[in-house]
Every structure is written in structure tokens, then in C-alpha cells.
CSV table of C-alpha atoms in Angstrom, one decimal:
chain,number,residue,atom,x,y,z
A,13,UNK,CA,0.0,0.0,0.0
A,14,UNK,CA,1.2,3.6,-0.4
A,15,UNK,CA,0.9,6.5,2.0
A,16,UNK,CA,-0.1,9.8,0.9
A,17,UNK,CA,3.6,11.1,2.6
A,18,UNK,CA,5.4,9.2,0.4
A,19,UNK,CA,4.4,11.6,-3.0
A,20,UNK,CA,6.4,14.5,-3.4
A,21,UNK,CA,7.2,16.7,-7.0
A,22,UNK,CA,10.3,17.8,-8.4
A,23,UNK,CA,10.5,21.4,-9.1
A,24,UNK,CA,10.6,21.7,-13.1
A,25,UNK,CA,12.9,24.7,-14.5
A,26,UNK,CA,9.8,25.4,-16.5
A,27,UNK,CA,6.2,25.4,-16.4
A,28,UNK,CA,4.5,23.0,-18.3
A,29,UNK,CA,1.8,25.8,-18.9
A,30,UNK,CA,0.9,29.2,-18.6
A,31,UNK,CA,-2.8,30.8,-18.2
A,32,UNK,CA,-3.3,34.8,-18.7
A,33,UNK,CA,-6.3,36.0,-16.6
A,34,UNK,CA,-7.0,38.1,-20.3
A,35,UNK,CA,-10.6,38.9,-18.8
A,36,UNK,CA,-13.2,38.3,-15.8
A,37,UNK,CA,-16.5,38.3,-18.0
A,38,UNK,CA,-18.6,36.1,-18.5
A,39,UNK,CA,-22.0,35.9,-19.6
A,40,UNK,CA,-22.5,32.8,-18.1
A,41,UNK,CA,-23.4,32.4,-14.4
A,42,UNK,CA,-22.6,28.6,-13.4
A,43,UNK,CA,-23.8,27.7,-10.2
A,44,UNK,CA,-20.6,26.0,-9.5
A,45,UNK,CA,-17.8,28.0,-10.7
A,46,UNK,CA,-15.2,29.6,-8.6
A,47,UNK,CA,-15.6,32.9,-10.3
A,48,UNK,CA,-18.7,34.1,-8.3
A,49,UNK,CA,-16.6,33.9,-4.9
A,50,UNK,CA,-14.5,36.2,-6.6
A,51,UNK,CA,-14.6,40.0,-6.7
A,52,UNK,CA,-12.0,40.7,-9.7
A,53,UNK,CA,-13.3,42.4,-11.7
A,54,UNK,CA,-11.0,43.4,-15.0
A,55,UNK,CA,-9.5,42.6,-18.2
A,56,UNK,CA,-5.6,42.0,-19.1
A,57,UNK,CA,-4.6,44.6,-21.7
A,58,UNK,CA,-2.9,43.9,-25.3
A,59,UNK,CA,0.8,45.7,-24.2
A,60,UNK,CA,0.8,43.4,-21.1
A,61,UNK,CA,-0.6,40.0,-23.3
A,62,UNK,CA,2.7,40.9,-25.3
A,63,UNK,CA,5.1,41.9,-22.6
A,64,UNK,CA,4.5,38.5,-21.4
A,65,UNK,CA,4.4,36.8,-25.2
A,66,UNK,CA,7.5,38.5,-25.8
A,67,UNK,CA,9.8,37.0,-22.3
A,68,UNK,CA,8.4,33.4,-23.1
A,69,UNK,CA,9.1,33.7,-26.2
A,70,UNK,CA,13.5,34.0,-25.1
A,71,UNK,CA,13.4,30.7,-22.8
A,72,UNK,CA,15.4,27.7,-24.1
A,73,UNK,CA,12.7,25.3,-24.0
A,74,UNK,CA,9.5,26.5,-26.0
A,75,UNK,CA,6.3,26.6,-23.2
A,76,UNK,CA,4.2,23.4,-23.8
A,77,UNK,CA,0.7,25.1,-23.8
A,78,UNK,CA,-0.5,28.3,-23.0
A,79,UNK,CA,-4.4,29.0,-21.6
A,80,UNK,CA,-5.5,32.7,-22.6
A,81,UNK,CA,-8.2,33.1,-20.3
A,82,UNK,CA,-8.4,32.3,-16.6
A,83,UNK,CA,-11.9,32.8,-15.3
A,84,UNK,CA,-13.6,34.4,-17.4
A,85,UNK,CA,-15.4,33.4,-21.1
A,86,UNK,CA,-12.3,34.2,-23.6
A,87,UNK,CA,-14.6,35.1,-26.2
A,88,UNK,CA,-16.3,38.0,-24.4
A,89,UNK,CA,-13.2,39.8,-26.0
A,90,UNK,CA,-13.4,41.9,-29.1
A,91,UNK,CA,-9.9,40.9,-29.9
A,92,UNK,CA,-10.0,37.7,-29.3
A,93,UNK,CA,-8.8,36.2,-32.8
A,94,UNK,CA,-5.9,39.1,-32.8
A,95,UNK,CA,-4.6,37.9,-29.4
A,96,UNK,CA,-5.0,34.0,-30.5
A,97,UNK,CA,-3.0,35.2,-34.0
A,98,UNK,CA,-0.6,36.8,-31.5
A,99,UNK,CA,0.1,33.3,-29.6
A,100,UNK,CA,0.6,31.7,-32.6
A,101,UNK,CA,2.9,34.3,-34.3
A,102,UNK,CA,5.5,34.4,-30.7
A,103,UNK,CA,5.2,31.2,-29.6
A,104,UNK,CA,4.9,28.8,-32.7
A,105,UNK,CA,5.7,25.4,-30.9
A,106,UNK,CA,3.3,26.0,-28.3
A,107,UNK,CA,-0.2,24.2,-27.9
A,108,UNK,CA,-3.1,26.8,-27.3
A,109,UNK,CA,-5.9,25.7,-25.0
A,110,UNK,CA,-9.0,27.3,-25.0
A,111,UNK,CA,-11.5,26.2,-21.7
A,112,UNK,CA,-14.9,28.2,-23.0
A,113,UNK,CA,-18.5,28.1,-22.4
A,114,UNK,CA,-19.3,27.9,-26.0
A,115,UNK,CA,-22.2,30.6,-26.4
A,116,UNK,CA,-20.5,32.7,-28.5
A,117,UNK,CA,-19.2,29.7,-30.9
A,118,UNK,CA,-20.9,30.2,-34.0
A,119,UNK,CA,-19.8,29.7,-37.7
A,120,UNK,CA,-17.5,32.8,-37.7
A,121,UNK,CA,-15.9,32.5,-35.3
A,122,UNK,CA,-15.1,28.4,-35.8
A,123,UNK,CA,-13.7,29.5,-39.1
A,124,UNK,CA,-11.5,31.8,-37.6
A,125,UNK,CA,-10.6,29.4,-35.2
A,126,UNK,CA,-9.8,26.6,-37.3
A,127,UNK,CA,-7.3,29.0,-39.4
A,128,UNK,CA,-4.8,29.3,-35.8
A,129,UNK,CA,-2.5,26.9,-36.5
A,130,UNK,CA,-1.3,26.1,-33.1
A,131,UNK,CA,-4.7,25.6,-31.3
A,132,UNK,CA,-4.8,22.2,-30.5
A,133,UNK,CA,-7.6,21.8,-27.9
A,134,UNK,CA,-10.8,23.2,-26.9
A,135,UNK,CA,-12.8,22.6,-23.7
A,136,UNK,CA,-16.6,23.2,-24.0
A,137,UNK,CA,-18.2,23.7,-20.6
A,138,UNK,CA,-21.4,22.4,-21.0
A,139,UNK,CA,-22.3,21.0,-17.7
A,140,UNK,CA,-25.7,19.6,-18.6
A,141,UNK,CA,-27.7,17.2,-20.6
A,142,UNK,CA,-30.8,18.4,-20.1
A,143,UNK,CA,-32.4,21.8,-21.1
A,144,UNK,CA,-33.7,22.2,-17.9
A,145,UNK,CA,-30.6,21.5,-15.9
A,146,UNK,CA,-28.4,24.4,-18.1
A,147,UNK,CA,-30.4,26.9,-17.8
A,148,UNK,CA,-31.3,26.8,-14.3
A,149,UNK,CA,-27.4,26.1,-13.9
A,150,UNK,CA,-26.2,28.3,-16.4
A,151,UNK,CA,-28.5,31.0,-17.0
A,152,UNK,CA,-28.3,30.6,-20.5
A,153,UNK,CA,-31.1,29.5,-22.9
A,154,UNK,CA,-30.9,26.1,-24.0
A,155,UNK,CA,-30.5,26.6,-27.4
A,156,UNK,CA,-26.6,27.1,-26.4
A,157,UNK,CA,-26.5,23.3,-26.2
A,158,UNK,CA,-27.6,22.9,-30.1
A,159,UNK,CA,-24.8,25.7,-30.8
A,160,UNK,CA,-22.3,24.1,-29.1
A,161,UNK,CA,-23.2,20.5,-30.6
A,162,UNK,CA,-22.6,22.1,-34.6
A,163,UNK,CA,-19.9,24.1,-34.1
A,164,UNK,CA,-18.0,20.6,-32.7
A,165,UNK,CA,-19.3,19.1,-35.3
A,166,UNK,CA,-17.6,21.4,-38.0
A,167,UNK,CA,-14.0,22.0,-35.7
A,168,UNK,CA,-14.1,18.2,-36.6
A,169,UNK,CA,-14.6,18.4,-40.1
A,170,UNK,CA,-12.3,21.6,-40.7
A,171,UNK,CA,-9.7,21.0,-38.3
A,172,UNK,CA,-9.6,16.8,-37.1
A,173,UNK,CA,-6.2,17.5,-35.7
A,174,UNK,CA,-7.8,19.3,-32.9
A,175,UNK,CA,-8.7,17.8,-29.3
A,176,UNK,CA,-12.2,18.9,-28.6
A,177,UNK,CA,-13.8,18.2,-24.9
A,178,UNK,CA,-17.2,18.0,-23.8
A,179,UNK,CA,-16.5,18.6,-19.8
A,180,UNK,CA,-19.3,18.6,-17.1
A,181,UNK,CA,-18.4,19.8,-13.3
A,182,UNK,CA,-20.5,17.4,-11.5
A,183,UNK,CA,-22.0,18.1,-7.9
A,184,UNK,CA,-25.3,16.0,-7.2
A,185,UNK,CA,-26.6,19.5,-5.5
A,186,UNK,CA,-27.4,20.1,-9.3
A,187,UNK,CA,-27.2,17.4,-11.3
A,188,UNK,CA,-28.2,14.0,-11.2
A,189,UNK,CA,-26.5,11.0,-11.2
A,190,UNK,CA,-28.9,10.0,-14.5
A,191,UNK,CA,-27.9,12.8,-15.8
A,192,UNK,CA,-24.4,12.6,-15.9
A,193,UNK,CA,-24.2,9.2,-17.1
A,194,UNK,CA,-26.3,10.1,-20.1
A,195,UNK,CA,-24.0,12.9,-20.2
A,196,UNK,CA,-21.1,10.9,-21.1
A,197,UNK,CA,-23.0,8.9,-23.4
A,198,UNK,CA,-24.4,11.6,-25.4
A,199,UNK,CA,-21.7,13.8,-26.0
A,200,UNK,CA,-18.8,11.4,-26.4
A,201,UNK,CA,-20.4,10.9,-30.1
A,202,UNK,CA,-18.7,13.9,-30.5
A,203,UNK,CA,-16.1,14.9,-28.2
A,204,UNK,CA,-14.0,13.8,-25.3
A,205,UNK,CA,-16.2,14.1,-22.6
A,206,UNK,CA,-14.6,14.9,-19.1
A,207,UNK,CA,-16.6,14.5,-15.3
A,208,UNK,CA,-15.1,17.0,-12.7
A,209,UNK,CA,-16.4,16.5,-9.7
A,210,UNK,CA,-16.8,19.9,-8.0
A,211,UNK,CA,-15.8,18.4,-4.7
A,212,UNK,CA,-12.2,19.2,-5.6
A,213,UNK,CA,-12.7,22.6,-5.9
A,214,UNK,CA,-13.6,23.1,-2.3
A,215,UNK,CA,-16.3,25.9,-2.3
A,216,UNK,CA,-15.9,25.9,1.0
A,217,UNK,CA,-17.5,22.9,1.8
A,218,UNK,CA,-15.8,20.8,4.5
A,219,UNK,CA,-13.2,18.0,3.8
A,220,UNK,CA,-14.1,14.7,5.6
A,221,UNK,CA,-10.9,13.2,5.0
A,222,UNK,CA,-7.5,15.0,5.2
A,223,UNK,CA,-5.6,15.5,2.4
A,224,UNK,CA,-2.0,15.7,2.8
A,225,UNK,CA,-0.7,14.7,-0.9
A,226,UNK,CA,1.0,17.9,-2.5
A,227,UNK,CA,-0.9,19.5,-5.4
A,228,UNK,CA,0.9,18.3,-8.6
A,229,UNK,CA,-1.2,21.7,-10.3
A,230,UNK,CA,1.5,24.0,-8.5
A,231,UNK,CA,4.4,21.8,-9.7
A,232,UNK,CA,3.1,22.2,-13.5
A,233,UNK,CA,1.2,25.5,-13.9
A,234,UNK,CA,1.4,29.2,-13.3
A,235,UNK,CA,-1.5,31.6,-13.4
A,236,UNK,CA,-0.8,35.4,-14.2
A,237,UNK,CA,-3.8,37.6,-13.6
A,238,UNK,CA,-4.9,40.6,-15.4
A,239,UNK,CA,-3.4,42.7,-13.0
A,240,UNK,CA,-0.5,41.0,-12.8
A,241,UNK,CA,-0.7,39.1,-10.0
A,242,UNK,CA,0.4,35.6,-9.9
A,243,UNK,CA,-1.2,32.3,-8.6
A,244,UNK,CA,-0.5,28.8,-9.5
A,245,UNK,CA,-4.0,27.4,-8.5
A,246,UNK,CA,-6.4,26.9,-11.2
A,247,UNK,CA,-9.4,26.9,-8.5
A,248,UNK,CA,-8.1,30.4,-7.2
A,249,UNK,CA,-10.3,33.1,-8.8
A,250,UNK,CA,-9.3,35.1,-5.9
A,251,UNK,CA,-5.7,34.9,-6.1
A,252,UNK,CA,-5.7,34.5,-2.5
A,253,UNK,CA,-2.5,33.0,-2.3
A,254,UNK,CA,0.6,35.5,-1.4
A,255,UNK,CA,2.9,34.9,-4.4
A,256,UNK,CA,3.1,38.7,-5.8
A,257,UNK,CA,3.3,40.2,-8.8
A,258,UNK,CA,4.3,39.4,-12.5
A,259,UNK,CA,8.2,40.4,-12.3
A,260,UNK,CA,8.8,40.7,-16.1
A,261,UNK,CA,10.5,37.7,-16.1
A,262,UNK,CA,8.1,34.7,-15.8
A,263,UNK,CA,10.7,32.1,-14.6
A,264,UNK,CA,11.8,34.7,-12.2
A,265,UNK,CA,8.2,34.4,-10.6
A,266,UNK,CA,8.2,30.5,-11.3
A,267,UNK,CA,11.3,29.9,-8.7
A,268,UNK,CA,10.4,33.1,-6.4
A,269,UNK,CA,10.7,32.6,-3.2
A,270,UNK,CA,7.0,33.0,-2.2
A,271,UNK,CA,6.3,29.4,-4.8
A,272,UNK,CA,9.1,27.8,-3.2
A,273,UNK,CA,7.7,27.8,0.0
A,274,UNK,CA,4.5,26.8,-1.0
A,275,UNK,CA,5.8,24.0,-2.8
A,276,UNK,CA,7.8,22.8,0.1
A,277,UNK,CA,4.9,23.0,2.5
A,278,UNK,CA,3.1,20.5,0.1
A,279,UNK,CA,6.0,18.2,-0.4
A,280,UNK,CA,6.4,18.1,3.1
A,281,UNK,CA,2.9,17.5,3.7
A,282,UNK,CA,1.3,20.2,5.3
A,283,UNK,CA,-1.0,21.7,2.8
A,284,UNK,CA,-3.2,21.9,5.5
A,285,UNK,CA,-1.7,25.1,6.7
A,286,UNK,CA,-2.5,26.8,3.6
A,287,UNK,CA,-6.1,27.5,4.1
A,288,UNK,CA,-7.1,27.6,0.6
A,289,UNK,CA,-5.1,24.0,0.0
A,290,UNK,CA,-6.5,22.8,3.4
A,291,UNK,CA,-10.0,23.5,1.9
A,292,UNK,CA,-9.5,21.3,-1.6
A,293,UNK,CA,-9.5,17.6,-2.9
A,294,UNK,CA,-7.3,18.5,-5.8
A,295,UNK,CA,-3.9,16.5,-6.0
């Protein structure tokens, strides 16, 4: 058998991916996402996007995938294709991720997104079968689920080479255990479907069982916000966690001394007196 103590992470010289906070709107209001316990409130402008393009851009190792929203719904941006254009022209070798709620997806904008050449995977939070279920969850009309289901339909036929992900956050406050399961069978005729179960995201809802393995999210991922503030938690919409400021110098923030510290108190097992770690199932 294996103890929790005996997992520990390695402190990579890079990230494995980088996620600009490029806005905090969303038209979306999902009853589980971390973004309502949140009061940031802003929008990451094009001179910073490209101030931080620009230093990735000089490491020795290309960045394996960058994520250019945080939070918010990517698309909400009127720039959005120009920034995605922007990725691809700086950092050619690396993947672009896009997590989005899909409501804005229509033909334009799939075309446009099929022609960025380094885009390589697209999450679709949909997070409900039924029409009944997203819209009392989402706030959005239902007819976003038969918008979503085309526009997969043609990334698939224009661009094959890209992953695309039909992802549900599961909590049984809202949905159903029917529900999911016919979640997974439905949409995986068209996408990889992906079950999160909310529990991990802590919400402030109390942990039964302690969790003392270290967070392998802080060992692989940094989060700069909008304002320039740095996190390394993709469940911290808050950026609650004291690791300061973008420095200019990415890797510079990446082996500060604020992240080493947290990463030792996980390796050594006392996430616990980190209250947002002691407060989430993620590892």
C-alpha cells in the first residue's frame, strides 16, 4: 500500500503551462464556478498579453501550452482572434488551449478558429444534458447546447487534428446521477467528454478526509492575472495565495521565493496550513 507522505514533485525549471487572466466576464453564471466567490473584476490589456508573449518567447525550452483566459469566457473579447494570431505568431511550438462556455461559438468565429494553427484543444463547458438543468445552472437558454453541438461538429470536419472536450463539473446539488451518465453517453459521439467532480474545488464545503498529498497543479502550472498578479491554482479566482506580482521575467516568478515555500509545505505535507489548499480535494 502507499501513503499519501510518500508523494512529493520535483520542481521543473519550466512550467508545463501558462494561463493569462485576459478577462473576468462572462456571460455565463454557473452555479458552481469559482468565479462568483470572486470579486476581480478586470480585463488583461494587449501591451501586457505581449510583454509577457514577448519573455516566453526568449526561454530555451519552448512553453508546452498556453491557456489565454483564466476565469472568465475568452470570447467576451473583441480581440479575441488578434490575441489567438498573436500566440501563434510568438510562440509557434506552443499548444493553445481554449477552456470556453461555448455561447459565442458560431460559424465565424469556428472558421476563424480553425485558421490558428497552433490551437490544438478546446474545452466546452457544458455541464448539462438536459435543457432544464443548463439553464437553471447556467443562466443561458438552452438553445446554447444545439450551438455548441454544430460548431464541434464542424472543428471536426475543418480542423480533425484538434482535441475537442465535452467537460461537465459534477456536484449532485445540481445534477443527477442520470444525468451525468447520459451525459457521457451523449456527448462522447462527438467529443471527449470529461466529469469533474466539483468536490475538488472546495467551495468551502468541509473535507471529511484529510488531504496531505501535494498538489501536482503547483508543480506544472502558473497563473498570471490581469493585473499581474500571480497564482499557481487553477481553482483560485481570488488569487488568495501571497505569491506577488508578474516580475517581467516569468521564470523569475516560477522559482520566487514565495512558490518555493509553498511547494515545500506541500512536499512536506502540510497543505493543511494553507487555508485555501486545506480547503481542496485536488492532487
Amino acid at each position: 500500500m502507499l501513503s499519501q507522505t510518500e508523494v512529493t514533485y520535483t520542481i521543473p525549471e519550466y512550467p508545463n503551462q501558462v494561463r493569462l487572466d485576459t478577462t473576468t466576464k462572462c456571460q455565463a453564471h454557473c452555479l458552481s464556478c469559482h468565479r462568483h466567490l470572486s470579486q476581480r473584476q478586470g480585463e488583461m490589456s494587449i501591451e501586457y498579453i505581449d510583454k509577457i508573449l514577448q519573455d516566453i518567447s526568449t526561454w530555451k525550452e519552448p512553453l508546452h501550452e498556453i491557456v489565454p483566459v483564466n476565469y472568465g469566457e475568452f470570447f467576451m473579447r473583441t480581440d479575441w482572434a488578434f490575441i489567438l494570431q498573436m500566440i501563434a505568431n510568438k510562440l509557434p511550438k506552443t499548444v493553445i488551449v481554449i477552456p470556453t462556455n461555448g455561447i459565442l461559438i458560431d460559424d465565424a468565429v469556428v472558421d476563424i478558429l480553425c485558421g490558428i494553427s497552433t490551437l490544438r484543444i478546446i474545452n466546452f463547458s457544458i455541464n448539462a444534458l438536459f435543457d432544464e438543468t443548463y439553464e437553471a445552472f447556467t443562466g443561458v437558454e438552452a438553445q446554447a447546447l444545439r450551438s455548441m453541438e454544430k460548431a464541434i461538429k464542424k472543428i471536426k470536419l475543418l480542423r480533425p487534428n484538434i482535441w475537442l472536450v465535452a467537460s461537465m463539473v459534477f456536484d449532485p446539488e445540481y445534477q443527477t446521477d442520470l444525468e451525468r451518465d447520459n451525459f457521457y453517453l451523449y456527448w462522447k459521439q462527438f467529443a471527449f467528454v470529461q466529469i469533474i467532480a466539483a468536490a475538488s474545488a472546495g467551495r468551502g464545503k468541509p473535507i471529511h478526509s484529510p488531504v496531505k498529498l501535494p498538489c501536482r497543479s503547483i508543480f506544472s502550472d502558473i497563473v498570471i492575472g490581469y493585473d499581474g498578479k500571480i497564482s499557481l491554482c487553477c481553482w483560485d479566482s481570488r488569487f488568495s495565495l501571497d505569491l506577488g506580482y508578474y516580475s517581467g521575467k516569468v521564470l523569475d516568478n516560477w522559482h520566487s521565493p514565495q512558490v518555493t515555500e509553498l511547494r515545500r509545505l506541500h512536499n512536506e505535507h502540510r497543505r493543511a496550513e494553507i487555508k485555501l489548499c486545506s480547503e481542496c480535494t485536488f492532487a
